[in-house]
Amino acid sequence: MLKPIILFGGQSYEHEISIVSAISLHKAISAQCAFVFLSPDRRFYLIDLIDMKAEHFASGRYKKNRELFLARGGFERKTLFGRTPIDGDVIVSVAHGADGEDGKLAALFEFHSIPYVGPRLEASVLSFNKRWTKFLAQVSEVKTLPYQIVKRGDAINMAYPFILKPLRLGSSIGVCVVKNEADLSYAIDMAFEFDDEAIAEPFIANVREYNLAGCRTGDVWRLSAIEQPQKKEFLDFDQKYLDFTRDEKVKEANLPSETAEALREAFRKIYSRGFDGALIRCDFFITNGEIILNEINPIPGSLANYMFSDYETTLNALIDALPRQKRIAVTYNYIRSIKSAKGKL
Amino acid sequence: MLKPIILFGGQSYEHEISIVSAISLHKAISAQCAFVFLSPDRRFYLIDLIDMKAEHFASGRYKKNRELFLARGGFERKTLFGRTPIDGDVIVSVAHGADGEDGKLAALFEFHSIPYVGPRLEASVLSFNKRWTKFLAQVSEVKTLPYQIVKRGDAINMAYPFILKPLRLGSSIGVCVVKNEADLSYAIDMAFEFDDEAIAEPFIANVREYNLAGCRTGDVWRLSAIEQPQKKEFLDFDQKYLDFTRDEKVKEANLPSETAEALREAFRKIYSRGFDGALIRCDFFITNGEIILNEINPIPGSLANYMFSDYETTLNALIDALPRQKRIAVTYNYIRSIKSAKGKL
């Protein structure tokens, strides 16, 4: 049985969400875990179980914990005469937002050959930027809403109401519904607070929304219940925060079986575009009988534990089936052939 | 005057090209440089100038050089009582292929706040995979050839002759022109040797090809001469290898000024999609009067030094104008507000 290292934090607008997410995820896992915190200034710390409380981080007391360093195969701590590996086998990342979801941590883990649960580098970049998510959905043959990418000063050519989001952020941060012209300048200020580009999409009042999480392990799909989130106009930051820390399991949405299967099929198409190794959540709309991908959460809050009846089985199966990096053999045959061809170097 | 650290190597099919590229780039720079080699097993080594010969790496003698470690702000070497930074201010990466061009090294440098010349994380991922390059060109409003993404066993629905390339590789490795059915199985074997997916595009015999390199520093565009490469059917691996190590400067292609300007405009459109901080080369076709993007080389061979009349000025200007990462302030205000709202954590 591999020992998970729950990794959280990061230099990100979602740093604080990540702390809450880690605390909540841990409650859903019976296995012994290690906890590694990535501070806002990008130092890693080994956190004792007893210190896994939000206040420990908000107060800065984590700085008294042991600092860790990335090395081949895993984290190391300093010892008197060098460095020694910490106890823990596989990283389970709930570092939401930048660092964790934009591909930086994926790259660090791949570079250091550290096994990790989370989106790989390419999948991270494509799902972090909502522009590329549109193309990812397109090649997956899953519909999305029409959209316009907006830079500061651009006119938005979209009928009211529309929704305006920073291009590269999750967790509803900086997202506004623009009902009429009076809402516009505030929404623009909000969106550009967090990114240089924003995305506008039509806002569909009372749209039916369905969330579905899961992963593929080998040939086996392990999908969660389909949740129809109960919500106000849309979940804002605080609501989502509270939302994914709940203890109750999700109730399966009341849907015709062919609709449920169509949602699962859309999920499988998206996931198949490079998400192996991750447990993701896709948020869909259904409108006019069409399934529309709203968002991909490549590291969903609390790693979506509350959406599964058999969460630990799922997570363990995923850990056992993580993709392996292809190892490239360097032979130096080219240098030798070029050297003889060119007679120099 | 900042001291460049020329970084090369990597766990990549282009590892050996990268060594030759670094040697060639160094010849074009009068400034004192440091040299850091990334070995096939992903260790960094500090290489003395006298050892900057291909044979030093092919023989494995580099393993006797001093190993380096990534740290905040730059590379460090071990000392008796800890670690100390090496002499060098900014990384100039010619790590072609995987690691260097797929976004891993960009992520490492950004994570460690190390200034570097090279494509940022998102631009790396988009230009490394030829599928996403198509979409990048599309949003840049630059034409590309029609294409088909091919998995092992897929039928290729394209008229002969077509060209088959691994989806995620540069330097013409694994690329074949398929003139008729007899060529097909060899081409497929070649392409899938290097990736799980390939891309097929029409092969246009005797197409006019033009290469253009450059960068933007602040508001200033610094573009190379436009080269019309002299070549056989297409440049294979060995030819390209020899090609970018040449000493002569490129001669400006004989083109009507409006055509040259149209090529430069296409370059600027592509570059503007996130390549700030890099010196890239775009390879274009002109066919039926249309400019078509063939490839983006986000780290071109020898960093395209032979294409510029004023290379050092360009490189120094780029080094002085590298993009800065936005620093996100973490306040812990949310945790405090949630804590009081929810009464737990």
PDB file of N, CA and C in Angstrom, chain B residues 80-141:
ATOM      1  N   LEU B  80      31.350  22.265   1.023  1.00  0.00           N
ATOM      2  CA  LEU B  80      31.585  21.427   2.193  1.00  0.00           C
ATOM      3  C   LEU B  80      30.433  21.542   3.197  1.00  0.00           C
ATOM      4  N   PHE B  81      29.921  22.744   3.378  1.00  0.00           N
ATOM      5  CA  PHE B  81      28.923  22.947   4.428  1.00  0.00           C
ATOM      6  C   PHE B  81      27.526  23.277   3.916  1.00  0.00           C
ATOM      7  N   GLY B  82      27.315  23.160   2.609  1.00  0.00           N
ATOM      8  CA  GLY B  82      25.982  23.480   2.111  1.00  0.00           C
ATOM      9  C   GLY B  82      26.010  23.652   0.617  1.00  0.00           C
ATOM     10  N   ARG B  83      25.360  24.665   0.131  1.00  0.00           N
ATOM     11  CA  ARG B  83      25.290  24.910  -1.304  1.00  0.00           C
ATOM     12  C   ARG B  83      25.518  26.389  -1.568  1.00  0.00           C
ATOM     13  N   THR B  84      26.113  26.689  -2.699  1.00  0.00           N
ATOM     14  CA  THR B  84      26.411  28.076  -3.022  1.00  0.00           C
ATOM     15  C   THR B  84      26.075  28.337  -4.494  1.00  0.00           C
ATOM     16  N   PRO B  85      25.569  29.536  -4.815  1.00  0.00           N
ATOM     17  CA  PRO B  85      25.174  29.817  -6.204  1.00  0.00           C
ATOM     18  C   PRO B  85      26.377  29.808  -7.148  1.00  0.00           C
ATOM     19  N   ILE B  86      26.148  29.426  -8.388  1.00  0.00           N
ATOM     20  CA  ILE B  86      27.211  29.530  -9.387  1.00  0.00           C
ATOM     21  C   ILE B  86      27.167  30.925 -10.012  1.00  0.00           C
ATOM     22  N   ASP B  87      28.241  31.252 -10.701  1.00  0.00           N
ATOM     23  CA  ASP B  87      28.378  32.539 -11.362  1.00  0.00           C
ATOM     24  C   ASP B  87      27.595  32.511 -12.687  1.00  0.00           C
ATOM     25  N   GLY B  88      26.604  33.348 -12.833  1.00  0.00           N
ATOM     26  CA  GLY B  88      25.764  33.360 -14.047  1.00  0.00           C
ATOM     27  C   GLY B  88      24.415  33.931 -13.692  1.00  0.00           C
ATOM     28  N   ASP B  89      23.833  34.722 -14.597  1.00  0.00           N
ATOM     29  CA  ASP B  89      22.654  35.503 -14.237  1.00  0.00           C
ATOM     30  C   ASP B  89      21.379  35.083 -14.940  1.00  0.00           C
ATOM     31  N   VAL B  90      21.510  34.648 -16.178  1.00  0.00           N
ATOM     32  CA  VAL B  90      20.300  34.397 -16.948  1.00  0.00           C
ATOM     33  C   VAL B  90      20.520  33.163 -17.830  1.00  0.00           C
ATOM     34  N   ILE B  91      19.548  32.274 -17.831  1.00  0.00           N
ATOM     35  CA  ILE B  91      19.682  31.057 -18.625  1.00  0.00           C
ATOM     36  C   ILE B  91      19.298  31.346 -20.073  1.00  0.00           C
ATOM     37  N   VAL B  92      20.131  30.893 -20.979  1.00  0.00           N
ATOM     38  CA  VAL B  92      19.805  30.939 -22.402  1.00  0.00           C
ATOM     39  C   VAL B  92      19.722  29.475 -22.826  1.00  0.00           C
ATOM     40  N   SER B  93      18.491  29.012 -23.053  1.00  0.00           N
ATOM     41  CA  SER B  93      18.286  27.573 -23.240  1.00  0.00           C
ATOM     42  C   SER B  93      18.340  27.190 -24.710  1.00  0.00           C
ATOM     43  N   VAL B  94      19.183  26.217 -25.020  1.00  0.00           N
ATOM     44  CA  VAL B  94      19.117  25.544 -26.322  1.00  0.00           C
ATOM     45  C   VAL B  94      18.877  24.049 -26.088  1.00  0.00           C
ATOM     46  N   ALA B  95      18.057  23.767 -25.078  1.00  0.00           N
ATOM     47  CA  ALA B  95      17.649  22.377 -24.829  1.00  0.00           C
ATOM     48  C   ALA B  95      16.475  22.088 -25.758  1.00  0.00           C
ATOM     49  N   HIS B  96      16.767  21.545 -26.937  1.00  0.00           N
ATOM     50  CA  HIS B  96      15.727  21.270 -27.928  1.00  0.00           C
ATOM     51  C   HIS B  96      14.940  20.016 -27.553  1.00  0.00           C
ATOM     52  N   GLY B  97      13.727  19.933 -28.073  1.00  0.00           N
ATOM     53  CA  GLY B  97      12.930  18.717 -27.887  1.00  0.00           C
ATOM     54  C   GLY B  97      12.337  18.621 -26.496  1.00  0.00           C
ATOM     55  N   ALA B  98      12.084  17.399 -26.035  1.00  0.00           N
ATOM     56  CA  ALA B  98      11.472  17.195 -24.729  1.00  0.00           C
ATOM     57  C   ALA B  98      12.342  17.831 -23.639  1.00  0.00           C
ATOM     58  N   ASP B  99      11.746  18.091 -22.509  1.00  0.00           N
ATOM     59  CA  ASP B  99      12.347  18.823 -21.396  1.00  0.00           C
ATOM     60  C   ASP B  99      12.476  20.308 -21.720  1.00  0.00           C
ATOM     61  N   GLY B 100      13.259  20.639 -22.756  1.00  0.00           N
ATOM     62  CA  GLY B 100      13.512  22.039 -23.087  1.00  0.00           C
ATOM     63  C   GLY B 100      12.357  22.715 -23.791  1.00  0.00           C
ATOM     64  N   GLU B 101      11.736  22.014 -24.731  1.00  0.00           N
ATOM     65  CA  GLU B 101      10.684  22.652 -25.530  1.00  0.00           C
ATOM     66  C   GLU B 101       9.279  22.208 -25.154  1.00  0.00           C
ATOM     67  N   ASP B 102       9.152  21.209 -24.300  1.00  0.00           N
ATOM     68  CA  ASP B 102       7.796  20.740 -23.956  1.00  0.00           C
ATOM     69  C   ASP B 102       7.234  21.449 -22.730  1.00  0.00           C
ATOM     70  N   GLY B 103       8.001  22.346 -22.147  1.00  0.00           N
ATOM     71  CA  GLY B 103       7.499  23.141 -21.029  1.00  0.00           C
ATOM     72  C   GLY B 103       8.090  22.766 -19.681  1.00  0.00           C
ATOM     73  N   LYS B 104       8.791  21.613 -19.594  1.00  0.00           N
ATOM     74  CA  LYS B 104       9.293  21.198 -18.275  1.00  0.00           C
ATOM     75  C   LYS B 104      10.332  22.192 -17.746  1.00  0.00           C
ATOM     76  N   LEU B 105      11.311  22.538 -18.578  1.00  0.00           N
ATOM     77  CA  LEU B 105      12.341  23.456 -18.081  1.00  0.00           C
ATOM     78  C   LEU B 105      11.764  24.847 -17.830  1.00  0.00           C
ATOM     79  N   ALA B 106      10.875  25.308 -18.699  1.00  0.00           N
ATOM     80  CA  ALA B 106      10.223  26.602 -18.465  1.00  0.00           C
ATOM     81  C   ALA B 106       9.557  26.600 -17.090  1.00  0.00           C
ATOM     82  N   ALA B 107       8.858  25.514 -16.777  1.00  0.00           N
ATOM     83  CA  ALA B 107       8.171  25.411 -15.480  1.00  0.00           C
ATOM     84  C   ALA B 107       9.186  25.438 -14.335  1.00  0.00           C
ATOM     85  N   LEU B 108      10.280  24.716 -14.502  1.00  0.00           N
ATOM     86  CA  LEU B 108      11.305  24.703 -13.451  1.00  0.00           C
ATOM     87  C   LEU B 108      11.873  26.102 -13.215  1.00  0.00           C
ATOM     88  N   PHE B 109      12.160  26.805 -14.306  1.00  0.00           N
ATOM     89  CA  PHE B 109      12.738  28.149 -14.152  1.00  0.00           C
ATOM     90  C   PHE B 109      11.728  29.102 -13.528  1.00  0.00           C
ATOM     91  N   GLU B 110      10.467  29.011 -13.967  1.00  0.00           N
ATOM     92  CA  GLU B 110       9.460  29.920 -13.412  1.00  0.00           C
ATOM     93  C   GLU B 110       9.209  29.615 -11.941  1.00  0.00           C
ATOM     94  N   PHE B 111       9.148  28.333 -11.626  1.00  0.00           N
ATOM     95  CA  PHE B 111       8.929  27.946 -10.234  1.00  0.00           C
ATOM     96  C   PHE B 111      10.042  28.481  -9.338  1.00  0.00           C
ATOM     97  N   HIS B 112      11.279  28.422  -9.839  1.00  0.00           N
ATOM     98  CA  HIS B 112      12.425  28.854  -9.035  1.00  0.00           C
ATOM     99  C   HIS B 112      12.789  30.324  -9.250  1.00  0.00           C
ATOM    100  N   SER B 113      11.922  31.049  -9.987  1.00  0.00           N
ATOM    101  CA  SER B 113      12.172  32.477 -10.254  1.00  0.00           C
ATOM    102  C   SER B 113      13.558  32.717 -10.855  1.00  0.00           C
ATOM    103  N   ILE B 114      13.889  31.925 -11.858  1.00  0.00           N
ATOM    104  CA  ILE B 114      15.164  32.072 -12.555  1.00  0.00           C
ATOM    105  C   ILE B 114      14.892  32.723 -13.914  1.00  0.00           C
ATOM    106  N   PRO B 115      15.533  33.870 -14.213  1.00  0.00           N
ATOM    107  CA  PRO B 115      15.298  34.483 -15.526  1.00  0.00           C
ATOM    108  C   PRO B 115      15.840  33.601 -16.646  1.00  0.00           C
ATOM    109  N   TYR B 116      15.097  33.490 -17.743  1.00  0.00           N
ATOM    110  CA  TYR B 116      15.538  32.624 -18.834  1.00  0.00           C
ATOM    111  C   TYR B 116      15.046  33.124 -20.179  1.00  0.00           C
ATOM    112  N   VAL B 117      15.884  32.919 -21.176  1.00  0.00           N
ATOM    113  CA  VAL B 117      15.512  33.141 -22.568  1.00  0.00           C
ATOM    114  C   VAL B 117      14.958  31.822 -23.088  1.00  0.00           C
ATOM    115  N   GLY B 118      13.730  31.845 -23.525  1.00  0.00           N
ATOM    116  CA  GLY B 118      13.107  30.624 -24.025  1.00  0.00           C
ATOM    117  C   GLY B 118      11.608  30.777 -23.922  1.00  0.00           C
ATOM    118  N   PRO B 119      10.853  29.854 -24.562  1.00  0.00           N
ATOM    119  CA  PRO B 119       9.403  29.955 -24.514  1.00  0.00           C
ATOM    120  C   PRO B 119       8.891  29.724 -23.092  1.00  0.00           C
ATOM    121  N   ARG B 120       7.869  30.479 -22.687  1.00  0.00           N
ATOM    122  CA  ARG B 120       7.233  30.268 -21.378  1.00  0.00           C
ATOM    123  C   ARG B 120       6.468  28.931 -21.425  1.00  0.00           C
ATOM    124  N   LEU B 121       5.901  28.580 -20.285  1.00  0.00           N
ATOM    125  CA  LEU B 121       5.256  27.274 -20.144  1.00  0.00           C
ATOM    126  C   LEU B 121       4.139  27.035 -21.167  1.00  0.00           C
ATOM    127  N   GLU B 122       3.194  27.961 -21.242  1.00  0.00           N
ATOM    128  CA  GLU B 122       2.043  27.745 -22.131  1.00  0.00           C
ATOM    129  C   GLU B 122       2.480  27.709 -23.594  1.00  0.00           C
ATOM    130  N   ALA B 123       3.342  28.636 -23.982  1.00  0.00           N
ATOM    131  CA  ALA B 123       3.822  28.679 -25.373  1.00  0.00           C
ATOM    132  C   ALA B 123       4.587  27.402 -25.714  1.00  0.00           C
ATOM    133  N   SER B 124       5.307  26.858 -24.742  1.00  0.00           N
ATOM    134  CA  SER B 124       6.054  25.621 -24.972  1.00  0.00           C
ATOM    135  C   SER B 124       5.096  24.486 -25.323  1.00  0.00           C
ATOM    136  N   VAL B 125       4.098  24.302 -24.489  1.00  0.00           N
ATOM    137  CA  VAL B 125       3.164  23.185 -24.691  1.00  0.00           C
ATOM    138  C   VAL B 125       2.441  23.317 -26.033  1.00  0.00           C
ATOM    139  N   LEU B 126       2.047  24.549 -26.361  1.00  0.00           N
ATOM    140  CA  LEU B 126       1.276  24.749 -27.595  1.00  0.00           C
ATOM    141  C   LEU B 126       2.126  24.555 -28.835  1.00  0.00           C
ATOM    142  N   SER B 127       3.402  24.887 -28.768  1.00  0.00           N
ATOM    143  CA  SER B 127       4.224  24.722 -29.970  1.00  0.00           C
ATOM    144  C   SER B 127       4.888  23.352 -30.018  1.00  0.00           C
ATOM    145  N   PHE B 128       4.898  22.629 -28.904  1.00  0.00           N
ATOM    146  CA  PHE B 128       5.519  21.300 -28.905  1.00  0.00           C
ATOM    147  C   PHE B 128       4.622  20.270 -29.583  1.00  0.00           C
ATOM    148  N   ASN B 129       3.330  20.451 -29.426  1.00  0.00           N
ATOM    149  CA  ASN B 129       2.373  19.504 -30.005  1.00  0.00           C
ATOM    150  C   ASN B 129       1.773  20.158 -31.259  1.00  0.00           C
ATOM    151  N   LYS B 130       2.005  19.508 -32.398  1.00  0.00           N
ATOM    152  CA  LYS B 130       1.616  20.131 -33.670  1.00  0.00           C
ATOM    153  C   LYS B 130       0.101  20.315 -33.799  1.00  0.00           C
ATOM    154  N   ARG B 131      -0.670  19.554 -33.031  1.00  0.00           N
ATOM    155  CA  ARG B 131      -2.120  19.758 -33.039  1.00  0.00           C
ATOM    156  C   ARG B 131      -2.459  21.132 -32.472  1.00  0.00           C
ATOM    157  N   TRP B 132      -1.852  21.468 -31.330  1.00  0.00           N
ATOM    158  CA  TRP B 132      -2.181  22.747 -30.696  1.00  0.00           C
ATOM    159  C   TRP B 132      -1.553  23.907 -31.457  1.00  0.00           C
ATOM    160  N   THR B 133      -0.450  23.644 -32.152  1.00  0.00           N
ATOM    161  CA  THR B 133       0.131  24.688 -33.003  1.00  0.00           C
ATOM    162  C   THR B 133      -0.863  25.122 -34.078  1.00  0.00           C
ATOM    163  N   LYS B 134      -1.639  24.161 -34.594  1.00  0.00           N
ATOM    164  CA  LYS B 134      -2.661  24.501 -35.588  1.00  0.00           C
ATOM    165  C   LYS B 134      -3.664  25.501 -35.005  1.00  0.00           C
ATOM    166  N   PHE B 135      -4.093  25.253 -33.779  1.00  0.00           N
ATOM    167  CA  PHE B 135      -5.061  26.156 -33.157  1.00  0.00           C
ATOM    168  C   PHE B 135      -4.419  27.501 -32.811  1.00  0.00           C
ATOM    169  N   LEU B 136      -3.168  27.452 -32.391  1.00  0.00           N
ATOM    170  CA  LEU B 136      -2.448  28.691 -32.109  1.00  0.00           C
ATOM    171  C   LEU B 136      -2.368  29.544 -33.378  1.00  0.00           C
ATOM    172  N   ALA B 137      -2.075  28.916 -34.511  1.00  0.00           N
ATOM    173  CA  ALA B 137      -2.045  29.640 -35.787  1.00  0.00           C
ATOM    174  C   ALA B 137      -3.442  30.163 -36.127  1.00  0.00           C
ATOM    175  N   GLN B 138      -4.441  29.338 -35.875  1.00  0.00           N
ATOM    176  CA  GLN B 138      -5.814  29.753 -36.170  1.00  0.00           C
ATOM    177  C   GLN B 138      -6.197  31.026 -35.411  1.00  0.00           C
ATOM    178  N   VAL B 139      -5.920  31.064 -34.126  1.00  0.00           N
ATOM    179  CA  VAL B 139      -6.290  32.272 -33.372  1.00  0.00           C
ATOM    180  C   VAL B 139      -5.366  33.439 -33.719  1.00  0.00           C
ATOM    181  N   SER B 140      -4.210  33.155 -34.292  1.00  0.00           N
ATOM    182  CA  SER B 140      -3.321  34.218 -34.775  1.00  0.00           C
ATOM    183  C   SER B 140      -3.711  34.684 -36.172  1.00  0.00           C
ATOM    184  N   GLU B 141      -4.685  34.020 -36.776  1.00  0.00           N
ATOM    185  CA  GLU B 141      -5.118  34.328 -38.147  1.00  0.00           C
ATOM    186  C   GLU B 141      -3.993  34.150 -39.159  1.00  0.00           C
TER     187      GLU B 141
END
